[in-house]
Short mmCIF file of N, CA and C in Angstrom, two decimals:
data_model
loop_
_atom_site.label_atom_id
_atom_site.label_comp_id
_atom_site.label_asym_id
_atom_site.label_seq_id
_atom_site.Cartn_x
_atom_site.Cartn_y
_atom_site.Cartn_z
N UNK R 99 51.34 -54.13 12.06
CA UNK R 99 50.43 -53.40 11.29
C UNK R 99 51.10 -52.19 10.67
N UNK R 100 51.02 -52.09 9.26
CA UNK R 100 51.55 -51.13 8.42
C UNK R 100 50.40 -50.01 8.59
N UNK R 101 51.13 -48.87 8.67
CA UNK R 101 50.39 -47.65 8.33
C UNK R 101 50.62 -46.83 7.09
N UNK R 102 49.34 -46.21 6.32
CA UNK R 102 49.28 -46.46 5.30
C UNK R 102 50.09 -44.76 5.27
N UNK R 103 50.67 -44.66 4.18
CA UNK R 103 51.39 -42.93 3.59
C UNK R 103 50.29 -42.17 3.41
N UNK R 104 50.76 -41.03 4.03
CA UNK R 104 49.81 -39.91 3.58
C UNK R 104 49.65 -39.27 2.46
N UNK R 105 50.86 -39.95 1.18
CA UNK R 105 51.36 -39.33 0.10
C UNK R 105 49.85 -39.85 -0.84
N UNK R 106 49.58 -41.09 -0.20
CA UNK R 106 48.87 -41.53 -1.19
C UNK R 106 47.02 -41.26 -1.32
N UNK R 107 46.69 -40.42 -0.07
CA UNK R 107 45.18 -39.94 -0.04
C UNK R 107 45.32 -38.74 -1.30
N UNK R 108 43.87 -38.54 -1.28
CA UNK R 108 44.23 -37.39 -2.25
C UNK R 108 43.31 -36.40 -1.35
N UNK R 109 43.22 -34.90 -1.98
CA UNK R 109 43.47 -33.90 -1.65
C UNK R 109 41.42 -33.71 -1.26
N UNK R 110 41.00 -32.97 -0.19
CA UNK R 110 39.67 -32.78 0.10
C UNK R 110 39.31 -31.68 -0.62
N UNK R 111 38.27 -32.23 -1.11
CA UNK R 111 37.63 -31.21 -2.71
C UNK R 111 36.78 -30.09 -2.05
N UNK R 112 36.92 -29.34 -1.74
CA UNK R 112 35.27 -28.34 -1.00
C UNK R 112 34.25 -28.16 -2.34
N UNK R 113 32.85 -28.16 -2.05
CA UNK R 113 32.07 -28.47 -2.57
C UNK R 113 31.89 -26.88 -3.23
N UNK R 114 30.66 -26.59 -4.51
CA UNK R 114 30.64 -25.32 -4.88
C UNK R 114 29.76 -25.17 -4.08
N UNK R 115 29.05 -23.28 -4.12
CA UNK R 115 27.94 -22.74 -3.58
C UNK R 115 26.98 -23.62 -4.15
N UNK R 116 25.75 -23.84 -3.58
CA UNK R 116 24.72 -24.32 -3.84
C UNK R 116 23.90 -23.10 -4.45
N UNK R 117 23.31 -23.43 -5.88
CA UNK R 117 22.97 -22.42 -6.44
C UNK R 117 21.44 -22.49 -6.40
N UNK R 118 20.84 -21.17 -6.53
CA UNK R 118 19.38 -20.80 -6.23
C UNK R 118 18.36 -21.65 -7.52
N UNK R 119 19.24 -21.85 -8.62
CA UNK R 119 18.53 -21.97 -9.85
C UNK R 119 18.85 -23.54 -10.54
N UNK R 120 17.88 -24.11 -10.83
CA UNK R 120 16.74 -24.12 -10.47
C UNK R 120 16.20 -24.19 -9.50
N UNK R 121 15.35 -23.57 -9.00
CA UNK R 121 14.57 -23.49 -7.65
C UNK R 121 13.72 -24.72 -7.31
N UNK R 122 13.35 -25.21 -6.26
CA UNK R 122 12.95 -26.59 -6.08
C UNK R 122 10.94 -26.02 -6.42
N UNK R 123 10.30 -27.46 -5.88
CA UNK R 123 8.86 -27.51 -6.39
C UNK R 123 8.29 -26.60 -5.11
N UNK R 124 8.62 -26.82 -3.84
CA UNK R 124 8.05 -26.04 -3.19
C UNK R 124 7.88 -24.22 -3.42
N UNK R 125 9.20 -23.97 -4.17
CA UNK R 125 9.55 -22.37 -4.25
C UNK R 125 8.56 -22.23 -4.66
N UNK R 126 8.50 -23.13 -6.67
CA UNK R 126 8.16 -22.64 -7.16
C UNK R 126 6.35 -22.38 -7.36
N UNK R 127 5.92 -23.27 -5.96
CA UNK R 127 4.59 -23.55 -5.72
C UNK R 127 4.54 -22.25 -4.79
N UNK R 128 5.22 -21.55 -4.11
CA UNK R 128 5.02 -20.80 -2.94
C UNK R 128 5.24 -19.06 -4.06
N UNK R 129 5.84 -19.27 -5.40
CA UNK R 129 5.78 -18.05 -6.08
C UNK R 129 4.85 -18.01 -7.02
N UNK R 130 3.99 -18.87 -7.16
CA UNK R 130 2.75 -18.96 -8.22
C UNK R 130 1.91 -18.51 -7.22
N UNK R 131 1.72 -19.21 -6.21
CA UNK R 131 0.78 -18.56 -5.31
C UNK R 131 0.94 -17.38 -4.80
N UNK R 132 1.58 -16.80 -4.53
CA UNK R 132 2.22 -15.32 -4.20
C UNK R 132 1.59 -14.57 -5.30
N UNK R 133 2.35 -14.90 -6.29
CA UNK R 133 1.69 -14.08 -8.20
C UNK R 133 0.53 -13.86 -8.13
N UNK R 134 -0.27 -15.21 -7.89
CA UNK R 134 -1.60 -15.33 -7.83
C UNK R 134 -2.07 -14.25 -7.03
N UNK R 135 -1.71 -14.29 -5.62
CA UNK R 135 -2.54 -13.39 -5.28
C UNK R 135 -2.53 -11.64 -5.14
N UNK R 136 -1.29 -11.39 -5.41
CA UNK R 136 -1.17 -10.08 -6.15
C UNK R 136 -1.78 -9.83 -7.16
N UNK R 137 -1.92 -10.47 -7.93
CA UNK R 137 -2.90 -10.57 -9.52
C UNK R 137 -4.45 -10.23 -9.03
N UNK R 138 -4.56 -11.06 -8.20
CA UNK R 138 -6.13 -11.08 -7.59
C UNK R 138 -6.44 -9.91 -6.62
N UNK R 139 -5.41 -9.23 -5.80
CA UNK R 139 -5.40 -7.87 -5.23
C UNK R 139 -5.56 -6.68 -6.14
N UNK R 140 -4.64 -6.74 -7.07
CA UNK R 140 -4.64 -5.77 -7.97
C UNK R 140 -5.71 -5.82 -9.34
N UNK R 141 -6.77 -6.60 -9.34
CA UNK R 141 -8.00 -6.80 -9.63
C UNK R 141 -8.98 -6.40 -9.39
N UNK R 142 -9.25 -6.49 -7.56
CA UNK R 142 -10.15 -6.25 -6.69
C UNK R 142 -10.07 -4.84 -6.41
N UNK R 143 -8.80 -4.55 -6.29
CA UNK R 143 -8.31 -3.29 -6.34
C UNK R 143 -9.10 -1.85 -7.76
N UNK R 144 -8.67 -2.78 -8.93
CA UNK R 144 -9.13 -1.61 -10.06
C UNK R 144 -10.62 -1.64 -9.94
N UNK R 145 -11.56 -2.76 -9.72
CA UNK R 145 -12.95 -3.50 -10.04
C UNK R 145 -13.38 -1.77 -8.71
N UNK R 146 -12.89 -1.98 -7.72
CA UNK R 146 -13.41 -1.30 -6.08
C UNK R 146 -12.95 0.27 -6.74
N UNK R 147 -12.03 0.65 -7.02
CA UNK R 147 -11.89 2.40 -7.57
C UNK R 147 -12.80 2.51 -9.04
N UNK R 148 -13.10 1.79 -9.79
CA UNK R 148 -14.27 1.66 -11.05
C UNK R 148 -15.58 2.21 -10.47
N UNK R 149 -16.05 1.14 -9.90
CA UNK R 149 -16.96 1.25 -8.84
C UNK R 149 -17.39 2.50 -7.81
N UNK R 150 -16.16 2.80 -7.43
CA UNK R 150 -16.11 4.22 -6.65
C UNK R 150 -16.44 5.34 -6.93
N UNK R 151 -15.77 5.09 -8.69
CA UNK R 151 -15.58 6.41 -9.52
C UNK R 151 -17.07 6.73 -9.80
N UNK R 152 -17.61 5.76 -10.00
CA UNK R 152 -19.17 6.05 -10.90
C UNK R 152 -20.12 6.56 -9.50
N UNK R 153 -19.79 6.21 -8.11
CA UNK R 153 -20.41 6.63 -6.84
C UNK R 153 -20.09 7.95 -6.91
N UNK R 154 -18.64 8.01 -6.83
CA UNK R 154 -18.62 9.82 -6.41
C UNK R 154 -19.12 10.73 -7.86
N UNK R 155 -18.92 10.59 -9.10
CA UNK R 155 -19.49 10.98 -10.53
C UNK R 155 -21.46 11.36 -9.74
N UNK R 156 -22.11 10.12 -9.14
CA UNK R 156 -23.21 10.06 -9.33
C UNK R 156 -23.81 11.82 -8.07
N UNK R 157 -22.52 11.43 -6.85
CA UNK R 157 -22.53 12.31 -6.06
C UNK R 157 -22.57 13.70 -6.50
N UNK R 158 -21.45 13.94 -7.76
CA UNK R 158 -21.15 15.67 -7.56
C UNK R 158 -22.47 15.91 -8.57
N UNK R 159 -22.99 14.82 -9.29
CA UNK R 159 -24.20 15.32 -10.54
C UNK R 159 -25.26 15.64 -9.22
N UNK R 160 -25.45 15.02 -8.49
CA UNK R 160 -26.59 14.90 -7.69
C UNK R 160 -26.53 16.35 -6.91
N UNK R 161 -25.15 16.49 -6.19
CA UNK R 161 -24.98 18.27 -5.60
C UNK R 161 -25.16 19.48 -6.94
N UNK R 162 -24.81 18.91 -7.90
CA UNK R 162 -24.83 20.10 -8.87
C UNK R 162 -26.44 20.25 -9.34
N UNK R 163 -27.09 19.44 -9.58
CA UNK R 163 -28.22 19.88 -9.73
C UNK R 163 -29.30 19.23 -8.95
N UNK R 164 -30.09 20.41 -7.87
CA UNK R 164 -30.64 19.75 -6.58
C UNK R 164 -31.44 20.06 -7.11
N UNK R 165 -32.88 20.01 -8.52
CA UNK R 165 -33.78 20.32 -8.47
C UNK R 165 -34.28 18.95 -9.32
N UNK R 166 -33.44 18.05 -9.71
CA UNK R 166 -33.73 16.84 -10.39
C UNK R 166 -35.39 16.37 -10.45
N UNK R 167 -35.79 16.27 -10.98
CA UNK R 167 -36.97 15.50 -11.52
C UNK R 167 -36.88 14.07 -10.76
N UNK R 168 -37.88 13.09 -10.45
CA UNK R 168 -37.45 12.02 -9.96
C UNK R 168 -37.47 11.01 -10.94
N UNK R 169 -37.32 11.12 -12.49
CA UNK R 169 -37.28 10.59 -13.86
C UNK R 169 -35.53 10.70 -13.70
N UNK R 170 -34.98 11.74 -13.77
CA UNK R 170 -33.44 12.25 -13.97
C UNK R 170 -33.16 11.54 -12.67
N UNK R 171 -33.19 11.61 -11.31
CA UNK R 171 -32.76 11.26 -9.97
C UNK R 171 -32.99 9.82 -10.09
N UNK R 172 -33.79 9.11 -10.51
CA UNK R 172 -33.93 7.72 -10.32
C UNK R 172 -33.18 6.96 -11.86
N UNK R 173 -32.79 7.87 -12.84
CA UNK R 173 -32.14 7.12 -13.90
C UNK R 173 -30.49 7.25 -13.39
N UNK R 174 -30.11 8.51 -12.44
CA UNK R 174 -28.56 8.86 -11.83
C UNK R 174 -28.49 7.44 -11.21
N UNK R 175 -29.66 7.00 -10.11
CA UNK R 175 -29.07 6.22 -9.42
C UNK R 175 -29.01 4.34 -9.68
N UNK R 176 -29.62 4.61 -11.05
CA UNK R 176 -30.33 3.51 -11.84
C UNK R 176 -28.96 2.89 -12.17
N UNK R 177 -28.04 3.95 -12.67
CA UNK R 177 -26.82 3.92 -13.56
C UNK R 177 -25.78 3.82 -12.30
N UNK R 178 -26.24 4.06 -11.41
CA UNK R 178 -24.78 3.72 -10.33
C UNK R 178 -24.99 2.33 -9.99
N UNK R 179 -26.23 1.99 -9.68
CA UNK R 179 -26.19 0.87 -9.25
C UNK R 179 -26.08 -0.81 -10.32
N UNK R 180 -25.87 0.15 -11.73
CA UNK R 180 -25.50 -1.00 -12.28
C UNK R 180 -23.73 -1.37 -11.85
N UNK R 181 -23.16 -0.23 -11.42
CA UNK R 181 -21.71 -0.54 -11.69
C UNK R 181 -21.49 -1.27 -10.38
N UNK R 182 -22.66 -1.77 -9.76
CA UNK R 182 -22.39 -2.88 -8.64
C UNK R 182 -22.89 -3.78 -8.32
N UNK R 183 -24.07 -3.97 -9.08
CA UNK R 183 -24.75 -5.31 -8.85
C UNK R 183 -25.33 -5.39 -10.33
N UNK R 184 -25.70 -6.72 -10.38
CA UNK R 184 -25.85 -7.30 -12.20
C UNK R 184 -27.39 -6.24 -12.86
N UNK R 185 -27.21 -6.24 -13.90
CA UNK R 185 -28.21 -5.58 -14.80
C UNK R 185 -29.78 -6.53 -14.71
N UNK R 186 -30.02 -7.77 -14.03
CA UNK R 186 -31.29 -8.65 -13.62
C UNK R 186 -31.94 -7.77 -12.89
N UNK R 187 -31.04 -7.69 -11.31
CA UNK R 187 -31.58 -6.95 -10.47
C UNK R 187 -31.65 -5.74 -9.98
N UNK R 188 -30.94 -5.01 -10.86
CA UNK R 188 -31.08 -3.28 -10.90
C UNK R 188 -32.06 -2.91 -11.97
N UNK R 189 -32.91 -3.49 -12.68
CA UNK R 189 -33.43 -3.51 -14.28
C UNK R 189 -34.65 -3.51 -13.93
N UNK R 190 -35.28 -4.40 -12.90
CA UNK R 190 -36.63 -5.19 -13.02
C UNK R 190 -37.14 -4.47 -11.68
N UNK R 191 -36.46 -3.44 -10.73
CA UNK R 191 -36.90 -2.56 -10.03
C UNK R 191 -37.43 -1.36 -10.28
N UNK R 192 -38.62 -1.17 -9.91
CA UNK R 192 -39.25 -0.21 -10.30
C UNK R 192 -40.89 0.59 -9.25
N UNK R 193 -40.33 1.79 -9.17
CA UNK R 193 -41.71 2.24 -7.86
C UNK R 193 -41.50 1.66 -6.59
N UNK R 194 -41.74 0.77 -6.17
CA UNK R 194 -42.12 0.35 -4.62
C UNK R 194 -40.36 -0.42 -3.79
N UNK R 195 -40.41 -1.64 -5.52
CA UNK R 195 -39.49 -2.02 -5.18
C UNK R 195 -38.41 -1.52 -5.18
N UNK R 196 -38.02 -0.26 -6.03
CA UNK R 196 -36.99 0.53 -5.75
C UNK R 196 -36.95 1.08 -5.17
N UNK R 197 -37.74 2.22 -4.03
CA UNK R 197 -37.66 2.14 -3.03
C UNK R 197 -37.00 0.99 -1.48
N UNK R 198 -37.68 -0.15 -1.85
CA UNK R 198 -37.17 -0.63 -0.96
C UNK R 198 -35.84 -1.17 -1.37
N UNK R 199 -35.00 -1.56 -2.35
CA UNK R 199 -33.94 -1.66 -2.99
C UNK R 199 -32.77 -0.45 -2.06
N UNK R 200 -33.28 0.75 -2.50
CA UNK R 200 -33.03 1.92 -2.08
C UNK R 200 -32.76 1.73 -0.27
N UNK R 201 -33.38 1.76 0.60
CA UNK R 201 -33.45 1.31 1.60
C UNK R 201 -32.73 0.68 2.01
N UNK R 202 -32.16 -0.75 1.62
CA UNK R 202 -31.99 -2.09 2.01
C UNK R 202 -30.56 -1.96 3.00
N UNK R 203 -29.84 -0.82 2.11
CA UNK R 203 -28.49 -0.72 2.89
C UNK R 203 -28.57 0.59 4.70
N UNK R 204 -29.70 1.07 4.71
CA UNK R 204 -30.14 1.86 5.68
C UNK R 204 -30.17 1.06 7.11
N UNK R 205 -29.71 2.01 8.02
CA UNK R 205 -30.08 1.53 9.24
C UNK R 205 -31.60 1.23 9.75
N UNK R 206 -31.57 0.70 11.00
CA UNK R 206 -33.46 0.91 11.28
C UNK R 206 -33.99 2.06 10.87
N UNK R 207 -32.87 3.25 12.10
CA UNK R 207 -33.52 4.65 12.01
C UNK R 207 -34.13 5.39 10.74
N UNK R 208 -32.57 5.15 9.61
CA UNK R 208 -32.91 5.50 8.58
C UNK R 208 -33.73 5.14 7.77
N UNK R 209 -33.97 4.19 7.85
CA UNK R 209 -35.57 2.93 7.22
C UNK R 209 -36.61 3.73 7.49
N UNK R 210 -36.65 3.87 9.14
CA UNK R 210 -37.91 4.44 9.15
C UNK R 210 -38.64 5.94 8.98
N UNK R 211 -37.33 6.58 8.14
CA UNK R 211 -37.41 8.03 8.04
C UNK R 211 -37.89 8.21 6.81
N UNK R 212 -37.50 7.20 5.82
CA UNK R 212 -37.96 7.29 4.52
C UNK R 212 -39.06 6.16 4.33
N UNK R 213 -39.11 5.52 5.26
CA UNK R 213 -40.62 4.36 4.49
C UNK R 213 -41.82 4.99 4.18
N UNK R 214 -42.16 5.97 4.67
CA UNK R 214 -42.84 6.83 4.45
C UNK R 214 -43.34 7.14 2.48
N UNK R 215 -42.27 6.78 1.89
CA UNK R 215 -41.92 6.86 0.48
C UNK R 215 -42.53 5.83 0.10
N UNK R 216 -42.23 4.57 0.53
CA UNK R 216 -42.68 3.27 -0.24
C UNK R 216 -44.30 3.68 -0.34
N UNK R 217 -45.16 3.76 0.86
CA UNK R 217 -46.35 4.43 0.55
C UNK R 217 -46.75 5.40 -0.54
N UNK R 218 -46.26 6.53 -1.21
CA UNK R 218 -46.19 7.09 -2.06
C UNK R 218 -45.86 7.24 -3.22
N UNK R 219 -45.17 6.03 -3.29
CA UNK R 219 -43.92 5.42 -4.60
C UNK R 219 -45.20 5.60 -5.74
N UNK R 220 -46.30 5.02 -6.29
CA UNK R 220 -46.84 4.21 -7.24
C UNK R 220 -47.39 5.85 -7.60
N UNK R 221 -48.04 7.01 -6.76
CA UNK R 221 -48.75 7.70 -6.69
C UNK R 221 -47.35 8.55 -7.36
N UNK R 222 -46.15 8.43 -7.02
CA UNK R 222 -45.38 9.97 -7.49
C UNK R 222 -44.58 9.32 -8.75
N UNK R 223 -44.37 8.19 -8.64
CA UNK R 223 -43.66 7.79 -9.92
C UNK R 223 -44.41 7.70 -10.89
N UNK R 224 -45.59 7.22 -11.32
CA UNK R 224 -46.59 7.19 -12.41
C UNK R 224 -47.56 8.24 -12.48
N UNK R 225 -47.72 9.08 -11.56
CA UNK R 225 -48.24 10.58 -11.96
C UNK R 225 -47.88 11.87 -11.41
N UNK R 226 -47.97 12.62 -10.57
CA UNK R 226 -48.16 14.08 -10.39
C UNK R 226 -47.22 13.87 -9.31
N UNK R 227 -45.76 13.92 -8.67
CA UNK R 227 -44.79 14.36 -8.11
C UNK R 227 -45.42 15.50 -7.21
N UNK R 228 -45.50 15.33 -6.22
CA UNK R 228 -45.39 16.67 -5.00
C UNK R 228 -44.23 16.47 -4.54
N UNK R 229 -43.49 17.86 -4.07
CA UNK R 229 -42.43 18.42 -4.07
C UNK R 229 -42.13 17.57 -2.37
N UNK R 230 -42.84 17.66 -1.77
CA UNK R 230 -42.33 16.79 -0.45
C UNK R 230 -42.12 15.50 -0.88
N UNK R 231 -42.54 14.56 -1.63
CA UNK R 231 -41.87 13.59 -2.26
C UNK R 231 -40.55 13.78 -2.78
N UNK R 232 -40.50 14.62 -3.56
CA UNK R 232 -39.20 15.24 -4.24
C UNK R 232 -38.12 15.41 -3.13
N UNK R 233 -38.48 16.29 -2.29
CA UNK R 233 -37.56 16.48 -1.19
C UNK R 233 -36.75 15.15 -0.87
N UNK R 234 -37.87 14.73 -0.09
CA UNK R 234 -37.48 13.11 0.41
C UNK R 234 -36.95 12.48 -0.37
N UNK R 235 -37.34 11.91 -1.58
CA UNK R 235 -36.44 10.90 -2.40
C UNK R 235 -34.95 11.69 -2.56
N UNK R 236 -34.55 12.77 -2.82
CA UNK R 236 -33.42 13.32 -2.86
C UNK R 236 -32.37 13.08 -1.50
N UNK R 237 -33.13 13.24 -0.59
CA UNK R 237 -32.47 12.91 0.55
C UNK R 237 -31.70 11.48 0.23
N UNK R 238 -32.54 10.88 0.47
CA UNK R 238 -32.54 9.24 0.29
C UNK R 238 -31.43 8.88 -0.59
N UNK R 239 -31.50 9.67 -2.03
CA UNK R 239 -30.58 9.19 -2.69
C UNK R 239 -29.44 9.68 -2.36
N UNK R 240 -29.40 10.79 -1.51
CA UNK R 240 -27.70 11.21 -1.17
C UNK R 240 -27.39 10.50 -0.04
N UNK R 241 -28.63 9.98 0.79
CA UNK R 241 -27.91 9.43 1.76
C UNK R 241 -27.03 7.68 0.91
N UNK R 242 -27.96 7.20 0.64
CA UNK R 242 -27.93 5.77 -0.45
C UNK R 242 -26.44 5.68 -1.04
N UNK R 243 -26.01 7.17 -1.85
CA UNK R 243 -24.59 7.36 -2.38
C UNK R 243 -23.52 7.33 -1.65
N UNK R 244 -24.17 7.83 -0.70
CA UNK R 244 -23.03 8.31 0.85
C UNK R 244 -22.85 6.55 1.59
N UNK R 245 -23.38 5.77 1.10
CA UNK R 245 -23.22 4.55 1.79
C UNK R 245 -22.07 3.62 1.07
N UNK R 246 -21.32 2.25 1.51
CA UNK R 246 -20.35 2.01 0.82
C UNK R 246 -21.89 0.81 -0.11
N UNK R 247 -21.38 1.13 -1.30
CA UNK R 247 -22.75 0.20 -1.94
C UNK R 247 -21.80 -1.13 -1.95
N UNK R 248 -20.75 -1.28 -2.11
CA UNK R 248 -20.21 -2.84 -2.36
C UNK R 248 -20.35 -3.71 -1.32
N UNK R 249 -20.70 -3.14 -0.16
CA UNK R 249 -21.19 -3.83 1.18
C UNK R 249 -22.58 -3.87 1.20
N UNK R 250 -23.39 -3.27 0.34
CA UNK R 250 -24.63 -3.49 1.08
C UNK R 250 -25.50 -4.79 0.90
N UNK R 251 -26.20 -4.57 2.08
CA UNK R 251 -26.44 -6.35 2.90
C UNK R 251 -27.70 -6.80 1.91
N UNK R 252 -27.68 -8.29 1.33
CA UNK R 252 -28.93 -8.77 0.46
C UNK R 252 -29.31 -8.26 -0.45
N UNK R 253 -27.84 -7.78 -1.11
CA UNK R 253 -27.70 -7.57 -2.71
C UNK R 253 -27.96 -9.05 -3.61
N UNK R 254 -27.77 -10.42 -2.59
CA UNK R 254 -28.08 -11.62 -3.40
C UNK R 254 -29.91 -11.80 -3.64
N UNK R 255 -30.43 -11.18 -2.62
CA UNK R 255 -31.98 -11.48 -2.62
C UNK R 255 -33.04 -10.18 -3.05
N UNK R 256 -32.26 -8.88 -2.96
CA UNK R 256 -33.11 -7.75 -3.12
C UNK R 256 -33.78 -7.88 -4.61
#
């Protein structure tokens, strides 16, 4: 048995770096989705400080002038609450049901500090305002502002 020359193999090639580009289907499925959801953070993100802005705006009008009319106090909070739930159901509230609208995000306790109002709603909104009404609804609405509104519960049904 002949053994073969070593003259005659040829020489072992080393391979190049394996390069990043083009990137395979998985990458490029795992960086669309990534994009995606930065896109969708930084969305939720501007939509939630928009939103905020017109809460705290509604806040410092409401400290700056504590003698509001409940015409002026219920159009402040008329206008905040469009910048969080659709113009259907902030629109078509009015007297009783805004009151309880008003409410909806309140604890028990706090429920039952102001229900007192829903009783009085029809009597102070369509005629003669007494100032203990006044009081109270003011409360209400600073407490209402002071709440996070983008959480509040049965914004689909109120």
């Amino acid at each position: 048995m002949q053994q073969p020359s070593l003259d005659k193999l040829n020489d072992i090639v080393e391979p190049t770096q394996a390069s990043w580009w083009p990137p395979s289907w998985p990458a490029i499925a795992i960086a669309v989705a990534v994009l995606a959801g930065i896109a969708l953070f930084i969305f939720w993100l501007v939509r939630r400080r928009q939103q905020s802005r017109a809460r705290k705006a509604a806040i410092r009008q409401l400290q700056q002038d504590r003698n509001m009319s409940i015409e002026e106090l219920t159009i402040l909070l008329k206008r905040t609450a469009l910048a969080y739930y659709p113009r259907e159901i902030v629109a078509e509230k009015h007297s009783r049901q805004w009151i309880s609208f008003l409410l909806s995000p309140l604890s028990g306790k706090e429920k039952a500090t102001y229900e007192s109002l829903l009783n009085e709603a029809n009597k102070n909104f369509y005629g003669i305002a007494d100032n203990n009404f006044n009081r109270h609804y003011y409360e209400l609405a600073r407490l209402w502002l002071s709440k996070d509104l983008s959480k509040q519960p049965g914004a689909e049904d109120v």
